[in-house]
Amino acid sequence: MINKTVKDVSEALDGVHDGMTFMLGGFGLSGIPENAISELVRLNLKNLTCISNNAGVDDFGLGLLLQKKQIDKMVSSYVGENAEFERQMLSGELEVELTPQGTLAAKCQAAQQGFPAIYTPAGYGTEVAVGKETREFDGKMYVLEEAYKADFAFVKAWKGDKAGNLIFKGTARNFNPVMCGAATITVAEVEELVEPGELDPNQIHIPGIFVQRIFQGKDYEKRIEQRTVRKKESV
């Protein structure tokens, strides 16, 4: 069996350089590839295009790359928690391509599965469809959306084995699975790395064929974007 492990995040990101397009899994701050993002910050890469559902917060996640102005273009669905993102977008420093959330996921999945494009009803008749091919199916209009093209996909899983098989936990099973295999190279960081055969095959969400590099992550903060608790009821 092919061993896809690399010793650390530095080796996992071998080959990244300025001007590349990256996919980054996660929803809000849940399931984001924290180690990979920290390494991208350390490498101080520039002119990046990042495809991610959201852009983190000011001091965490992709917000760290935005702080250093390493990102030239963001392809996202939800960006409302990041004040620096807003400032750069409104000032024209950052190019932003807002995409319906389902469309973003489907375009990643299309790339993963080898399809060049999809048709979606989302966005028809709006600015999202300007300049794009439209077509009618069974009386309903659809917009042609091309699959994403990316150099690296960075994902974070709960458990993985050395062959690259992955299990995601809870809400970390969001955009991570559809980004696996959707780029030229998929890098998976995991909380727990085990030997092949130790994972229950029935629990595996992504088979190793979609992963090129895997490593044991460390020092996860797992921040919560908006912590909401119920007030204690009086007895």
Coordinates of C-alpha atoms in Angstrom, one line a residue:
M1 CA 0.0 0.0 0.0
I2 CA 1.3 3.5 -0.9
N3 CA 2.5 5.5 2.1
K4 CA 1.4 9.1 1.6
T5 CA 2.7 10.4 4.9
V6 CA 5.1 13.4 5.1
K7 CA 7.0 14.2 8.3
D8 CA 5.5 17.7 8.9
V9 CA 3.6 20.6 7.5
S10 CA 6.8 22.0 5.9
E11 CA 7.2 18.9 3.8
A12 CA 3.5 18.8 3.1
L13 CA 3.6 22.2 1.5
D14 CA 6.6 21.5 -0.6
G15 CA 6.1 23.1 -4.0
V16 CA 3.8 26.0 -3.1
H17 CA 4.8 29.4 -4.5
D18 CA 3.5 32.8 -5.2
G19 CA 0.5 33.2 -7.5
M20 CA -1.0 29.8 -6.9
T21 CA -4.7 28.9 -6.3
F22 CA -5.5 27.1 -3.1
M23 CA -8.7 25.4 -1.8
L24 CA -9.1 25.5 1.9
G25 CA -11.7 23.4 3.7
G26 CA -13.7 24.4 6.7
F27 CA -17.0 26.1 7.7
G28 CA -16.6 29.2 9.8
L29 CA -13.7 28.2 12.0
S30 CA -14.8 24.5 12.1
G31 CA -12.5 22.0 10.4
I32 CA -10.1 24.5 9.0
P33 CA -6.5 23.4 8.1
E34 CA -4.9 25.4 10.9
N35 CA -1.4 24.0 10.4
A36 CA -1.4 24.6 6.6
I37 CA -2.6 28.1 7.0
S38 CA 0.1 28.9 9.6
E39 CA 2.7 27.6 7.3
L40 CA 1.4 29.7 4.4
V41 CA 1.7 32.7 6.7
R42 CA 5.2 31.7 7.6
L43 CA 6.3 31.3 4.0
N44 CA 4.9 34.8 3.2
L45 CA 3.5 33.8 -0.2
K46 CA 2.0 36.5 -2.2
N47 CA -0.6 37.0 -5.0
L48 CA -2.7 34.0 -3.9
T49 CA -6.2 33.0 -4.9
C50 CA -8.1 31.3 -2.1
I51 CA -11.2 29.2 -2.6
S52 CA -13.0 28.8 0.7
N53 CA -16.5 29.0 2.0
N54 CA -15.5 31.9 4.3
A55 CA -12.4 34.0 5.1
G56 CA -11.9 33.3 8.8
V57 CA -11.9 36.1 11.3
D58 CA -9.4 39.0 11.7
D59 CA -6.9 37.1 13.8
F60 CA -7.4 33.5 12.9
G61 CA -7.9 31.3 9.9
L62 CA -7.5 33.0 6.5
G63 CA -7.7 36.3 8.3
L64 CA -4.0 35.8 9.1
L65 CA -3.2 35.7 5.4
L66 CA -5.4 38.7 4.8
Q67 CA -3.6 40.7 7.5
K68 CA -0.4 40.3 5.6
K69 CA -2.0 41.0 2.3
Q70 CA -1.0 37.6 0.9
I71 CA -4.3 37.0 -0.9
D72 CA -5.1 38.9 -4.1
K73 CA -8.5 37.1 -4.7
M74 CA -11.0 35.4 -2.5
V75 CA -13.7 33.0 -3.9
S76 CA -16.2 32.6 -1.0
S77 CA -19.8 32.4 0.0
Y78 CA -19.8 34.0 3.5
V79 CA -17.4 36.7 4.6
G80 CA -19.3 38.6 7.3
E81 CA -17.1 37.9 10.3
N82 CA -13.9 39.5 9.0
A83 CA -13.6 43.3 9.3
E84 CA -10.2 43.3 7.4
F85 CA -11.7 41.3 4.6
E86 CA -14.5 44.0 4.3
R87 CA -12.0 46.8 4.4
Q88 CA -9.8 45.3 1.6
M89 CA -12.8 44.5 -0.5
L90 CA -14.4 48.0 -0.2
S91 CA -11.1 49.7 -0.9
G92 CA -10.4 47.6 -4.0
E93 CA -7.3 45.9 -2.6
L94 CA -8.9 42.5 -2.7
E95 CA -10.7 40.9 -5.6
V96 CA -13.8 39.1 -4.4
E97 CA -15.9 36.5 -6.2
L98 CA -19.0 35.8 -4.1
T99 CA -20.5 32.5 -5.0
P100 CA -23.7 30.8 -3.7
Q101 CA -22.8 28.3 -1.1
G102 CA -24.2 25.2 -2.9
T103 CA -22.6 26.3 -6.1
L104 CA -19.2 26.6 -4.5
A105 CA -19.6 23.1 -3.0
A106 CA -20.8 21.7 -6.4
K107 CA -18.0 23.3 -8.3
C108 CA -15.4 21.7 -6.0
Q109 CA -17.2 18.4 -6.3
A110 CA -17.2 18.7 -10.1
A111 CA -13.5 19.2 -10.0
Q112 CA -13.1 16.2 -7.7
Q113 CA -15.1 13.9 -10.0
G114 CA -13.5 15.1 -13.2
F115 CA -16.5 17.1 -14.6
P116 CA -15.6 20.3 -16.4
A117 CA -18.7 22.1 -15.4
I118 CA -22.2 22.0 -13.8
Y119 CA -25.6 23.5 -14.5
T120 CA -27.3 25.2 -11.5
P121 CA -30.4 27.3 -11.1
A122 CA -28.8 29.4 -8.4
G123 CA -28.0 32.9 -9.6
Y124 CA -30.0 32.9 -12.8
G125 CA -31.4 36.3 -13.5
T126 CA -28.8 38.0 -11.1
E127 CA -25.4 39.4 -11.4
V128 CA -24.0 35.9 -10.7
A129 CA -25.1 34.9 -14.2
V130 CA -23.8 37.9 -16.2
G131 CA -21.5 36.7 -19.0
K132 CA -22.3 33.0 -18.4
E133 CA -24.0 30.5 -20.6
T134 CA -27.6 29.7 -19.6
R135 CA -29.8 26.8 -20.7
E136 CA -33.3 25.6 -20.1
F137 CA -34.1 22.2 -18.7
D138 CA -37.7 21.1 -18.3
G139 CA -38.9 24.6 -18.3
K140 CA -36.4 25.9 -15.8
M141 CA -33.4 28.1 -16.5
Y142 CA -29.9 27.1 -15.4
V143 CA -26.5 28.8 -15.3
L144 CA -23.4 27.0 -16.5
E145 CA -20.6 27.1 -13.9
E146 CA -17.2 25.8 -14.6
A147 CA -15.5 23.5 -12.2
Y148 CA -12.8 25.0 -10.0
K149 CA -9.1 24.6 -10.9
A150 CA -6.6 24.8 -8.0
D151 CA -3.0 23.9 -7.4
F152 CA -3.4 22.6 -3.8
A153 CA -6.3 21.7 -1.7
F154 CA -5.7 21.9 2.1
V155 CA -8.1 19.9 4.2
K156 CA -8.4 18.9 7.9
A157 CA -9.7 15.6 9.1
W158 CA -10.2 13.9 12.5
K159 CA -8.5 10.6 11.7
G160 CA -6.5 9.4 8.8
D161 CA -4.3 6.5 7.9
K162 CA -1.0 6.5 6.1
A163 CA -2.7 5.5 2.9
G164 CA -4.6 8.8 2.9
N165 CA -8.1 7.4 4.0
L166 CA -9.9 10.1 6.0
I167 CA -12.7 10.4 8.6
F168 CA -14.2 13.8 9.4
K169 CA -15.9 14.5 12.7
G170 CA -19.0 16.6 13.3
T171 CA -19.2 19.9 11.5
A172 CA -15.7 19.5 10.1
R173 CA -17.5 17.3 7.5
N174 CA -18.3 20.4 5.5
F175 CA -16.3 21.6 2.5
N176 CA -13.4 19.3 3.4
P177 CA -14.7 16.2 1.7
V178 CA -15.6 17.9 -1.7
M179 CA -12.2 19.6 -1.9
C180 CA -10.3 16.3 -1.6
G181 CA -9.0 15.4 -5.0
A182 CA -10.4 18.7 -6.5
A183 CA -6.9 20.2 -6.9
T184 CA -3.6 18.9 -8.4
I185 CA -2.3 18.1 -5.0
T186 CA -4.5 17.4 -1.9
V187 CA -2.8 17.8 1.5
A188 CA -4.6 16.4 4.5
E189 CA -3.7 17.3 8.1
V190 CA -5.3 15.0 10.7
E191 CA -5.6 15.0 14.5
E192 CA -4.8 11.3 14.6
L193 CA -2.7 9.4 12.1
V194 CA -2.9 5.6 12.2
E195 CA -1.7 2.6 10.3
P196 CA -3.6 1.3 7.3
G197 CA -6.2 -1.2 8.4
E198 CA -6.9 0.5 11.7
L199 CA -9.9 2.6 10.4
D200 CA -13.3 0.9 10.0
P201 CA -13.9 0.9 6.3
N202 CA -17.5 1.6 6.9
Q203 CA -16.6 4.9 8.6
I204 CA -14.2 6.3 6.0
H205 CA -15.6 9.4 4.3
I206 CA -12.8 9.9 1.7
P207 CA -10.6 7.1 0.2
G208 CA -6.9 7.6 0.0
I209 CA -6.9 7.9 -3.8
F210 CA -8.1 11.5 -3.4
V211 CA -5.2 12.4 -1.2
Q212 CA -1.5 12.9 -2.2
R213 CA 0.0 14.0 1.2
I214 CA -1.0 13.4 4.8
F215 CA 0.5 14.5 8.1
Q216 CA -0.1 14.5 11.8
G217 CA -1.3 18.0 12.8
K218 CA -0.6 19.7 16.1
D219 CA -1.6 22.5 18.4
Y220 CA -5.1 22.9 17.2
E221 CA -7.0 25.8 18.8
K222 CA -10.4 24.9 17.3
R223 CA -11.9 28.3 17.9
I224 CA -15.6 29.0 17.9
E225 CA -16.7 31.8 15.5
Q226 CA -19.7 32.9 17.6
R227 CA -20.1 31.3 21.0
T228 CA -23.7 31.3 22.0
V229 CA -25.0 29.8 25.3
R230 CA -28.4 29.6 26.8
K231 CA -28.9 31.6 30.0
K232 CA -29.1 29.5 33.1
E233 CA -32.7 28.9 34.1
S234 CA -33.7 29.7 37.7
V235 CA -34.8 26.7 39.7

